[in-house]
CSV table of C-alpha atoms and ligand atoms in Angstrom, one decimal:
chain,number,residue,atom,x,y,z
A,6,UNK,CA,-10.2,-29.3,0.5
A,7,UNK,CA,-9.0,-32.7,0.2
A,8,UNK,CA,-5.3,-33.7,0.3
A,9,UNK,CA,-5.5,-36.0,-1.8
A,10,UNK,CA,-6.2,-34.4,-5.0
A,11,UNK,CA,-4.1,-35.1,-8.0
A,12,UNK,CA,-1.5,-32.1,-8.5
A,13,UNK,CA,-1.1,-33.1,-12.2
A,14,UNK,CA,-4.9,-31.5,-12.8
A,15,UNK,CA,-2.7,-28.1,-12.0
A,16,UNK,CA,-3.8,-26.2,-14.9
A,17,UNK,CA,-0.1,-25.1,-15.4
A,18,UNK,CA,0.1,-28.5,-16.4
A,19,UNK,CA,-2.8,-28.0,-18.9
A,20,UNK,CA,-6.1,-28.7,-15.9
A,21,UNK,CA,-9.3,-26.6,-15.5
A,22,UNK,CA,-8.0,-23.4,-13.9
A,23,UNK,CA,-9.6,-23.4,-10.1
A,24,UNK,CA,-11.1,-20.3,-11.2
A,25,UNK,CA,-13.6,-19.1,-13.8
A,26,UNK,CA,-13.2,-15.6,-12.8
A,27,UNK,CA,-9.5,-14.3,-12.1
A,28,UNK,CA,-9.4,-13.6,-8.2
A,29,UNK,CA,-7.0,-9.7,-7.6
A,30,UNK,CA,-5.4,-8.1,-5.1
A,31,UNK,CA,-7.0,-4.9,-4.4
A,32,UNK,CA,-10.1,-6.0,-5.7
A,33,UNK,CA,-12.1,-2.6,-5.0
A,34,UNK,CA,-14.7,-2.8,-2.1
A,35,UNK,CA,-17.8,-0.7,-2.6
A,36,UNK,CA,-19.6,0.4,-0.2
A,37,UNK,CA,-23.4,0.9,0.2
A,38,UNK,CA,-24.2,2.0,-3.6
A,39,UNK,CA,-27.8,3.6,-2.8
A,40,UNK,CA,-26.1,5.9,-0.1
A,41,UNK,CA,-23.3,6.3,-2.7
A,42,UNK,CA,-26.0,7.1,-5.8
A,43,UNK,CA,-28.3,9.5,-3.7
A,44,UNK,CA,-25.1,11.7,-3.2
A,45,UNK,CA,-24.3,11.9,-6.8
A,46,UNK,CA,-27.3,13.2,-7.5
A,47,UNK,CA,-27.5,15.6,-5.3
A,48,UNK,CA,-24.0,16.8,-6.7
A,49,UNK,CA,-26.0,16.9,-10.5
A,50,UNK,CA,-28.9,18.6,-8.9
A,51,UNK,CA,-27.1,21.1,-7.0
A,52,UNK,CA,-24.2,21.4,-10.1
A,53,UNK,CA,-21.6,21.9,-7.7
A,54,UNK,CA,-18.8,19.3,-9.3
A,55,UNK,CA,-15.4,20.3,-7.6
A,56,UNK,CA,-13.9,23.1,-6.1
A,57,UNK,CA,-14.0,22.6,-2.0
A,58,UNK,CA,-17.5,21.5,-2.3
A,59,UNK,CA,-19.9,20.2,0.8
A,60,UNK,CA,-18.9,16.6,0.2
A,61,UNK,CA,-14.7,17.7,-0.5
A,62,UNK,CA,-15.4,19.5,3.2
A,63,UNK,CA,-17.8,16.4,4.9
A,64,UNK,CA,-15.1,14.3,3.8
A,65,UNK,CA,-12.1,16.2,5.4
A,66,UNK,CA,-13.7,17.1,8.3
A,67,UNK,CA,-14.7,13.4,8.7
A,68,UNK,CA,-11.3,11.8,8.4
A,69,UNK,CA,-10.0,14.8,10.8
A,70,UNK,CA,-12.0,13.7,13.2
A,71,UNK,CA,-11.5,10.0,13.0
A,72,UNK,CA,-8.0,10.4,13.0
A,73,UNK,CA,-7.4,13.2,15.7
A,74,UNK,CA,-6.0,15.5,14.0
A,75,UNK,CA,-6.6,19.1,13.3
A,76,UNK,CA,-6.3,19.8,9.5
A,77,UNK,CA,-7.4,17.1,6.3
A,78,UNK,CA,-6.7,18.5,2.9
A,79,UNK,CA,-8.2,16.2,0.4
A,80,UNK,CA,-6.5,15.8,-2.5
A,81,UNK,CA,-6.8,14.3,-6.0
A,82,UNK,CA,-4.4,11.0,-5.6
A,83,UNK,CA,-1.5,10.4,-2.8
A,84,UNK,CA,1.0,11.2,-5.5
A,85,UNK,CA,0.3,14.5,-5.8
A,86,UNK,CA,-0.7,14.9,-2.0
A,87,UNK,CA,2.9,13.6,-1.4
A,88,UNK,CA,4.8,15.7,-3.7
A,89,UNK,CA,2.8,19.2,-2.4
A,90,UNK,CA,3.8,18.1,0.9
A,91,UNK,CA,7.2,17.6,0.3
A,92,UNK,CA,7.2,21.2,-1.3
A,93,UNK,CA,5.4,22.8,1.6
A,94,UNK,CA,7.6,21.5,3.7
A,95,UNK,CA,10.8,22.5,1.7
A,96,UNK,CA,12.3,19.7,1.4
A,97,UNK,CA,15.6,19.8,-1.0
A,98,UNK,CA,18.8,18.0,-1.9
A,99,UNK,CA,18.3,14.3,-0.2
A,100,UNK,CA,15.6,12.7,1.2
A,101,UNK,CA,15.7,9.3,2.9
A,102,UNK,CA,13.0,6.9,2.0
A,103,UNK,CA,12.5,3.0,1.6
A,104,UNK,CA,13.0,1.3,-1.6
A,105,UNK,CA,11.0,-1.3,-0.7
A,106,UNK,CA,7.6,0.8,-1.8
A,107,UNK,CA,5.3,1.7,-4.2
A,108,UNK,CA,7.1,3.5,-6.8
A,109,UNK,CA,4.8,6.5,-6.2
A,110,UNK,CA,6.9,7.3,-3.2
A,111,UNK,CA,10.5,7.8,-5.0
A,112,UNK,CA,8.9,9.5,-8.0
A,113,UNK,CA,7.3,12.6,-5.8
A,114,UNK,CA,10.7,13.5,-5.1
A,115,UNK,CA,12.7,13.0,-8.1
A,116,UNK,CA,9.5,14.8,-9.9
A,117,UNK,CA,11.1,18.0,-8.1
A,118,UNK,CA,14.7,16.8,-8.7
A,119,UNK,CA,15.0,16.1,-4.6
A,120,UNK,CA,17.1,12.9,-4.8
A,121,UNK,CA,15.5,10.0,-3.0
A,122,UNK,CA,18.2,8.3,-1.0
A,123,UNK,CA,17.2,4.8,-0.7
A,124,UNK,CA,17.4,3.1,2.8
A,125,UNK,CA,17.1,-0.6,3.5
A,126,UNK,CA,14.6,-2.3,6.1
A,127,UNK,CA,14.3,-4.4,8.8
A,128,UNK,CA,13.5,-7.6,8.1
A,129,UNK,CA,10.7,-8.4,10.7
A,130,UNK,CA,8.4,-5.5,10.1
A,131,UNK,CA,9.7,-4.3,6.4
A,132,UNK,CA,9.8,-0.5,7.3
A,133,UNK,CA,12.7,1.6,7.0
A,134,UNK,CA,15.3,0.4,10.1
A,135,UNK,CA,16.1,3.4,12.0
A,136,UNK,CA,19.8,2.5,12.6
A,137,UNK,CA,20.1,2.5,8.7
A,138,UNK,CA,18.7,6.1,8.5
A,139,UNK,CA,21.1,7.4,10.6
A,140,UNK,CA,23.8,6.2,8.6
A,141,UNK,CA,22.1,7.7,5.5
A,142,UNK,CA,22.3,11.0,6.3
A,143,UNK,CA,24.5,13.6,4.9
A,144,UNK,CA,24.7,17.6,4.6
A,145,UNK,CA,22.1,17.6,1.6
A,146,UNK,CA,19.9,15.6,3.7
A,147,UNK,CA,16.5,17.5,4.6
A,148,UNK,CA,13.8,15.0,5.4
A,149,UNK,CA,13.0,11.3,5.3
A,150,UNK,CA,10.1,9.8,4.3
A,151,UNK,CA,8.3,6.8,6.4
A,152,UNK,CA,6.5,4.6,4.6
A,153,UNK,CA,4.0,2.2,7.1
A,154,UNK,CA,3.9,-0.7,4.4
A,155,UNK,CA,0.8,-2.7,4.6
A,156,UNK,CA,-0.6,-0.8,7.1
A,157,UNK,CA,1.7,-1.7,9.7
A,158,UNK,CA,3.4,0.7,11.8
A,159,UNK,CA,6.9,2.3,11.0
A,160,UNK,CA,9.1,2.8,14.2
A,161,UNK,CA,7.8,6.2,14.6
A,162,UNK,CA,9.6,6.7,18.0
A,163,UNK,CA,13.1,6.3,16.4
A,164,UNK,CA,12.2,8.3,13.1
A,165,UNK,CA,11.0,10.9,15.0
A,166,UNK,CA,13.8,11.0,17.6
A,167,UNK,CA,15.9,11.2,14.7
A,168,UNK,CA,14.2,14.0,12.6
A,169,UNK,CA,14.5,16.3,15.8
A,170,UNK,CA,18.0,15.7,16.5
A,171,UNK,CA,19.5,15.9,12.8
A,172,UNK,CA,16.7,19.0,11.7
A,173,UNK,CA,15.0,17.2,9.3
A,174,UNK,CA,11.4,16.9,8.2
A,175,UNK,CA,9.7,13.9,8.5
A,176,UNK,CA,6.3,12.8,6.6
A,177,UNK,CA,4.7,9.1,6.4
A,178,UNK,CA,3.3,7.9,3.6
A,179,UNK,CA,0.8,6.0,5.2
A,180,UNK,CA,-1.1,5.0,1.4
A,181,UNK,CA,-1.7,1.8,3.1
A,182,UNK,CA,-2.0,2.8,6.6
A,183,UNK,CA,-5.8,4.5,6.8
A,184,UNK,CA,-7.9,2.8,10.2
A,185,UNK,CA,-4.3,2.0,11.5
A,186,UNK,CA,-3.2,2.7,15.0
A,187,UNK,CA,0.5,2.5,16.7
A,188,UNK,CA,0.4,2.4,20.3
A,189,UNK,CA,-3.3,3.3,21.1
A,190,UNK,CA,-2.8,6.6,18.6
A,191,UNK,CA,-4.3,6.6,14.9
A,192,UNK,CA,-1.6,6.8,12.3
A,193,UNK,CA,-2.3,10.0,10.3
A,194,UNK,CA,-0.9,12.3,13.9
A,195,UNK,CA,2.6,11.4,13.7
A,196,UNK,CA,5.7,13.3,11.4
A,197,UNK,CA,5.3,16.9,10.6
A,198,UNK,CA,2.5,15.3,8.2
A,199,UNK,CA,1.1,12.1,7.1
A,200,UNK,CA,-0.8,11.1,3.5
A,201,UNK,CA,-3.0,9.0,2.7
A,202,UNK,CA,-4.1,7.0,-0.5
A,203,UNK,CA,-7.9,6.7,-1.4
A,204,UNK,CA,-6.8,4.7,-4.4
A,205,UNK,CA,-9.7,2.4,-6.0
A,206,UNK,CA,-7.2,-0.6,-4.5
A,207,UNK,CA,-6.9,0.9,-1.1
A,208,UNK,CA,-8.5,-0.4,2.0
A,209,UNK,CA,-11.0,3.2,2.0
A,210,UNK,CA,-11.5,4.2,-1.9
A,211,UNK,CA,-12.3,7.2,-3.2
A,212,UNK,CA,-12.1,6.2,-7.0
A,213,UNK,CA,-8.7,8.1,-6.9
A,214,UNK,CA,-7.6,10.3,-4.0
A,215,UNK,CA,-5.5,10.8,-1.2
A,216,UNK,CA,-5.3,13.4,1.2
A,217,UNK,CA,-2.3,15.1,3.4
A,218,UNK,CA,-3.3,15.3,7.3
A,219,UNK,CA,-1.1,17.4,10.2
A,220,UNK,CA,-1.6,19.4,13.1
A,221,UNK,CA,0.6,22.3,11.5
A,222,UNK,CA,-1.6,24.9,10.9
A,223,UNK,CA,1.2,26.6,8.8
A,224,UNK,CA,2.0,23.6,6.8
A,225,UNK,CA,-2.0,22.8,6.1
A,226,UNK,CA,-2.5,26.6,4.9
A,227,UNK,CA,0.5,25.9,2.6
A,228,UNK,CA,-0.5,22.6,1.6
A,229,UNK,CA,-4.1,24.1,1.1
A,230,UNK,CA,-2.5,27.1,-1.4
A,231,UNK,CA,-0.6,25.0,-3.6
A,232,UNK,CA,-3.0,22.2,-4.3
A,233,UNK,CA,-5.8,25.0,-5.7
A,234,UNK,CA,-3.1,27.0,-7.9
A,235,UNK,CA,-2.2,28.9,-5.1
A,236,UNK,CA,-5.1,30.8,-5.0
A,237,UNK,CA,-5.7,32.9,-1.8
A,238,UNK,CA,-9.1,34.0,-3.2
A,239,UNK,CA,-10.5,35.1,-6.1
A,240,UNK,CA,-8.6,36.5,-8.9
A,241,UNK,CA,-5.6,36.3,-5.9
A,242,UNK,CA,-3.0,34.3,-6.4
A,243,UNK,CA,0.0,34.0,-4.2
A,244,UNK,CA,2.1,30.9,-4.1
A,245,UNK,CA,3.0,28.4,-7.0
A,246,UNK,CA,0.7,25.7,-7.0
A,247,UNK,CA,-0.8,23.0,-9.0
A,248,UNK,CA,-3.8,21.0,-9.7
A,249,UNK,CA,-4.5,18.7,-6.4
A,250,UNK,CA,-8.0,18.8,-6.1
A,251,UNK,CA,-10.4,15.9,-5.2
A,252,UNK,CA,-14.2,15.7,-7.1
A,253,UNK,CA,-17.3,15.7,-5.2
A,254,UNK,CA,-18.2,12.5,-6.8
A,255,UNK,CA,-15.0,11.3,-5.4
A,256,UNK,CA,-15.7,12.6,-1.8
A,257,UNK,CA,-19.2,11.2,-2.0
A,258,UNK,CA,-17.7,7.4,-3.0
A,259,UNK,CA,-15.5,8.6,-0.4
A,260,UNK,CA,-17.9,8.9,2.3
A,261,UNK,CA,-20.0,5.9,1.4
A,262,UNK,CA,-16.6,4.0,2.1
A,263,UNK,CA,-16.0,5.5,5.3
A,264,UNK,CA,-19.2,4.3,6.4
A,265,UNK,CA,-18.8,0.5,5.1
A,266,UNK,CA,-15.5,1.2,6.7
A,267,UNK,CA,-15.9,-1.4,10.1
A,268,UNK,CA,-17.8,-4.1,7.7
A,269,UNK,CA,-14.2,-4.3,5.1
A,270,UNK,CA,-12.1,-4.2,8.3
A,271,UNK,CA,-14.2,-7.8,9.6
A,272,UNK,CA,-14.1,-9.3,6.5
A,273,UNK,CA,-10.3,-8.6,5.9
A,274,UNK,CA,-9.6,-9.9,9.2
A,275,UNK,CA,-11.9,-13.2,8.6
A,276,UNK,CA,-10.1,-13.7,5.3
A,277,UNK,CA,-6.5,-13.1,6.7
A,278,UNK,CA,-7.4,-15.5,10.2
A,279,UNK,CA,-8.3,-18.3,7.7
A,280,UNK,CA,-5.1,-17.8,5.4
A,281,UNK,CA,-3.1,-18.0,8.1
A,282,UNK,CA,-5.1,-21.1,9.3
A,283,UNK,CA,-5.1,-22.8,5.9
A,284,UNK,CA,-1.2,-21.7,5.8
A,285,UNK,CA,0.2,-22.3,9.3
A,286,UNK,CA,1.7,-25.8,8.8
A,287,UNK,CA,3.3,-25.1,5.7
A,288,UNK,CA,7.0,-25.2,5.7
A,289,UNK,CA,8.5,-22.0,4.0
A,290,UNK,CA,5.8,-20.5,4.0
A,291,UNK,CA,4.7,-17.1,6.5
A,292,UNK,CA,2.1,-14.9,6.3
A,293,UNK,CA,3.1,-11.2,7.9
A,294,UNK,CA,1.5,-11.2,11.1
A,295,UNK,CA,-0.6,-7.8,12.2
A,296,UNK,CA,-0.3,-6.8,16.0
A,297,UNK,CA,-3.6,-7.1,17.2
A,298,UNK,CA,-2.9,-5.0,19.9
A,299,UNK,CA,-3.3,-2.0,17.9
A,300,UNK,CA,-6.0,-1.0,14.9
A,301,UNK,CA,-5.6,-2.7,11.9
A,302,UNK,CA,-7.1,-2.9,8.3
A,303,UNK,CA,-5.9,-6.1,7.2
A,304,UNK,CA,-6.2,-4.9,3.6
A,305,UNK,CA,-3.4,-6.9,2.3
A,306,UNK,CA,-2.5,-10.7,2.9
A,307,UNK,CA,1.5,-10.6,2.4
A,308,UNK,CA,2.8,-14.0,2.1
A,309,UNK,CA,6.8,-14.6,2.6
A,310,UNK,CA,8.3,-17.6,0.6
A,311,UNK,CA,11.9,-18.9,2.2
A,312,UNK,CA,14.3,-18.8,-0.9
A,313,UNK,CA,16.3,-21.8,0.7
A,314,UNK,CA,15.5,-25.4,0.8
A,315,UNK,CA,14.2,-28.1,-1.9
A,316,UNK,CA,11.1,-26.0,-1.7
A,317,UNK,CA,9.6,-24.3,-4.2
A,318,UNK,CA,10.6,-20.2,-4.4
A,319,UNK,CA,8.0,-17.3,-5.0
A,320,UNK,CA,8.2,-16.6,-8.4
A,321,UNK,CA,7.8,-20.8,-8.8
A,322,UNK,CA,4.5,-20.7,-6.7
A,323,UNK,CA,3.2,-17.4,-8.8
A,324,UNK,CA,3.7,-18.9,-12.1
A,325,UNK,CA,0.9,-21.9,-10.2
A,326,UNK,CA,-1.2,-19.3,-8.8
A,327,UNK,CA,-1.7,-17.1,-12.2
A,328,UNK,CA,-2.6,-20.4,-14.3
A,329,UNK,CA,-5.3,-21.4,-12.1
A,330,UNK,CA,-6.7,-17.3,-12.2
A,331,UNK,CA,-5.2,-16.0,-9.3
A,332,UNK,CA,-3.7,-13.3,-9.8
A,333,UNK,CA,-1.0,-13.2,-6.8
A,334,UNK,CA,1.5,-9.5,-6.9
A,335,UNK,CA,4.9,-9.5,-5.9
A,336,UNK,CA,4.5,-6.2,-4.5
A,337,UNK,CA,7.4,-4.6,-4.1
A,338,UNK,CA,9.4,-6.8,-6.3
A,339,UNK,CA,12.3,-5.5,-8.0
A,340,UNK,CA,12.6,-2.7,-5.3
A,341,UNK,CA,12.4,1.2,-6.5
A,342,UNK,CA,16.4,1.1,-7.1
A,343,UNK,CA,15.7,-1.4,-9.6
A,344,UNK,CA,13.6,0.3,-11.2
A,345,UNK,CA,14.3,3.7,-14.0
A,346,UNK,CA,15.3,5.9,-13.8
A,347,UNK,CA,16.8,4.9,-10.2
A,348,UNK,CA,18.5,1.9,-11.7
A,349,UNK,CA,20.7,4.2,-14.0
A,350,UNK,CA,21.4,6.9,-11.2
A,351,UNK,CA,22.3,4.5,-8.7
A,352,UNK,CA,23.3,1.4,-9.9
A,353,UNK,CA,25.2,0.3,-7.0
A,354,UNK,CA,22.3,1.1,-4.6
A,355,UNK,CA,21.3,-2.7,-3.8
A,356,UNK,CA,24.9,-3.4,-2.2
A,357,UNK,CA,23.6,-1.1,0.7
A,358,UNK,CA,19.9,-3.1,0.6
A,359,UNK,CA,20.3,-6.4,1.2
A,360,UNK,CA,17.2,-6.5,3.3
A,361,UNK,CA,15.2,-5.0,0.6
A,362,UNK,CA,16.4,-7.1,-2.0
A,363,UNK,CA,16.1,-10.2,-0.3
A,364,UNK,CA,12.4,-9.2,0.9
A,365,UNK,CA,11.4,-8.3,-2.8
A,366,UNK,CA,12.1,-12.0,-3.5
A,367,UNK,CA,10.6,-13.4,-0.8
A,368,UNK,CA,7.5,-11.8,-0.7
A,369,UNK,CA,3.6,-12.2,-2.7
A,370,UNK,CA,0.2,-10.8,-2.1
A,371,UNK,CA,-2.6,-12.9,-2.0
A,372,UNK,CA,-6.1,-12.1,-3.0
A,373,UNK,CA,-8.3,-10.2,-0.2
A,374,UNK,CA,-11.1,-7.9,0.7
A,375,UNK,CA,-15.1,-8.3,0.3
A,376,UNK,CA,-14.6,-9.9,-3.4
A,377,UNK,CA,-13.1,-12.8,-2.7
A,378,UNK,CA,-14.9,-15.8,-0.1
A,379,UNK,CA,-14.0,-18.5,2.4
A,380,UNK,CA,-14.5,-21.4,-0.3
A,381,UNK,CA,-12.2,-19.1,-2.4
A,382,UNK,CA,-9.5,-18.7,0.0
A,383,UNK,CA,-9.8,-22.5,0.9
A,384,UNK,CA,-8.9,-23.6,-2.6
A,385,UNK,CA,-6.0,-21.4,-2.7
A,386,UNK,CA,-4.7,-22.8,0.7
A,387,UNK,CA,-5.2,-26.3,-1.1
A,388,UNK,CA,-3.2,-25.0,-3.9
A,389,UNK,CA,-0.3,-23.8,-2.2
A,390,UNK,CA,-0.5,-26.7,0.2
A,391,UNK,CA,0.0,-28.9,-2.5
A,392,UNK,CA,2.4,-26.8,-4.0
A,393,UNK,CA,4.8,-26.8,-0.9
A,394,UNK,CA,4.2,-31.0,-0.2
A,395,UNK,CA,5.2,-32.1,-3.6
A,396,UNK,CA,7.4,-29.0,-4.7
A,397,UNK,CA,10.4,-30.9,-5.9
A,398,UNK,CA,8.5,-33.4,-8.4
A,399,UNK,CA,5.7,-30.2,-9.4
A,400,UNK,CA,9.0,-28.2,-10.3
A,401,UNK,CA,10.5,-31.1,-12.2
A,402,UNK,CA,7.5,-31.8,-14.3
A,403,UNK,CA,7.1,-28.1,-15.1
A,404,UNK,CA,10.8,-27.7,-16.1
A,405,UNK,CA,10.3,-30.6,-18.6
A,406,UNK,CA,6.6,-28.8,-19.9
A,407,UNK,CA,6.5,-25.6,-22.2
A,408,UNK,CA,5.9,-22.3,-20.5
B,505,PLP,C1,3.0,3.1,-0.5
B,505,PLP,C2,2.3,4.0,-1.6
B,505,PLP,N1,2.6,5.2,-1.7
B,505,PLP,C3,2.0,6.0,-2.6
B,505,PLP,C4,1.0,5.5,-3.5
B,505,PLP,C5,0.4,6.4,-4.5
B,505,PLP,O1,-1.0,6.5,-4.3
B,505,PLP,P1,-2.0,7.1,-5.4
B,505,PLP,O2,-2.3,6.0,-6.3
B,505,PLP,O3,-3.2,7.5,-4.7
B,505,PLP,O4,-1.3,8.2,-6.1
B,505,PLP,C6,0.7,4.2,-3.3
B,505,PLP,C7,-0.4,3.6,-4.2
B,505,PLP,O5,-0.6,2.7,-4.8
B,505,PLP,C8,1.3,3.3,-2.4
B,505,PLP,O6,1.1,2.0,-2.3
């Protein structure tokens, strides 16, 4: 893009947006439709809609093979997967997780009155910091709960280390994490159970879905119980469970994505090579780097804005990016303590996460996955290019216009 075009065209300051069509985060990938289509209706034909079907059971026995690990229970969303597993796992009192995550997280526990103890991150990887755990941890304290944000690895080593020594239970959500390896293993083996989110947004899509994965034969007959009513068999029941089941149709979209999975993972990785291309000699500007040595999915393109300097802050270069249609997230911007009802419980909570706090300003997801193309992602360099060169006089001008 040229450098030399005229910032006052912004449309924030009443120009042609750069977009017709707004550009999303999470912009669903779909997979091959025909494949997809041909398995519906073979589910109509066959008139087998739920209940542990062939495609539920393809599905599971797929991922527990890609991942390594003995036992996938598909499930209808990672909500639900994370709150059964929390409850198989008997989890009680306090539980240690980040605040810096989706809210999804928190709300599993506090849904079964466990109280989510909120613990801050480190900085450079924005997972939980282990040495913070530690500190967290009191006699009500029965498991913690990883969260591998973006896909990127927590410090499993340490969390585990810790979870053995202190007798607690450990679970990652790894809603971000699917295709993700740490140290030559695929995330999903680690904790006493991992979960996934096949979320319509999520780098494999199921419409909805999740699923809970483990090697604990124990645990994955629990988990297995409760998310079918308890049922043991028919007219058997023996357990309190609930409603966690996945569709077929969802398996079968599923599937489809599971196949199309290596052809999202190249074009992530294209797309986040050329933001950080277009972005590199920006001043105040980062974008979250993946470690190459290990399996990524590059599903989300995390930019981090410096909050000191004459230059423009985050929420400055969002309010630029929404006018011209794209539509940038500030993912995971207040933080979960900020957030009811955690904010009324706990309303001292941020003094023991400044790292959180200060990440939740920082940081803004950019558009990514197969929607969005190279011209695309080259205008929005321009943009925030522009944005960062002339920051000072852009901000003035907008202070003095209308919002
Ligand atoms: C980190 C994290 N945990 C949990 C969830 C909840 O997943 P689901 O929408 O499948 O319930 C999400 C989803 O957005 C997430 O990002």
């Amino acid at each position: 893009m040229p450098e030399t075009r005229d910032w006052t065209r912004l449309a924030v300051f009443g120009g042609k947006p750069a977009f017709g069509e707004t550009l999303h985060v999470g912009r669903p990938n779909v997979g091959d439709r025909e494949g997809f289509l041909a398995r519906v209706n073979d589910i109509l034909d066959r008139r087998w809609l739920t209940n542990n079907g062939k495609y539920v059971q393809e599905f599971e026995r797929r991922i527990a093979d890609f991942v390594g690990v003995r036992h996938c229970i598909s499930m209808c969303n990672a909500t639900v997967a994370l709150e059964i597993t929390t409850r198989a796992l008997g989890m009680s009192g306090e539980v240690i997780v980040p605040s810096f995550t989706f809210i999804a997280t928190a709300h599993a526990l506090q849904w079964q009155e466990i109280t989510p103890v909120f613990c801050d991150i480190d900085p450079a990887t924005h997972n939980l910091d282990p040495a913070r755990v530690e500190e967290m941890i009191t006699p009500r304290t029965t498991g913690i709960i990883g969260v591998h944000v973006w896909g990127r690895p927590c410090v499993v080593d340490a969390l585990t280390g810790i979870a053995r020594r202190r007798g607690l239970k450990l679970i990652f959500d790894a809603a971000h994490a699917f295709g993700c390896s740490h140290g030559g293993r695929m995330i999903g083996g680690f904790g006493d159970a991992e979960v996934y989110s096949f979320h319509a947004t999520k780098f494999l899509n199921s419409f909805e879905g999740g699923a809970v994965v483990t090697d604990d034969d124990a645990l994955a007959g629990r988990v297995r119980l409760m998310k079918n009513f308890g049922f043991a068999g028919y007219d058997n029941v023996s357990y309190i469970g609930t409603n966690g089941k996945m569709t077929e149709v969802c398996a079968a979209m599923g599937l489809s994505s599971l196949e199309s999975m290596a052809d999202v993972i190249d074009v992530n990785r294209k797309n986040y090579l050329q933001y950080r291309e277009e972005l590199k000699e920006v001043p105040g500007v980062r974008v979250a780097a993946y470690d190459e040595r290990d399996r990524c999915n590059y599903q989300y393109v995390v930019l981090e804005v410096d909050e000191s300097g004459p230059l423009p802050a985050r929420d400055f270069l969002a309010r630029i990016l929404h006018a011209e249609n794209v539509f940038v997230r500030r993912y995971f911007h207040p933080g979960c303590h900020r957030m009811e009802p955690y904010r009324s419980y706990f309303p001292h909570a941020g003094l023991l996460l400044p790292n959180t706090e200060r990440l939740a300003r920082r940081v803004l997801l950019l558009p990514t996955g197969t929607a969005v193309t190279s011209r695309e992602i080259a205008e929005i360099g321009w943009i925030i290019r522009t944005v960062f060169r002339d920051g000072a006089e852009i901000r003035e001008r907008l202070e003095r216009s209308p919002r």
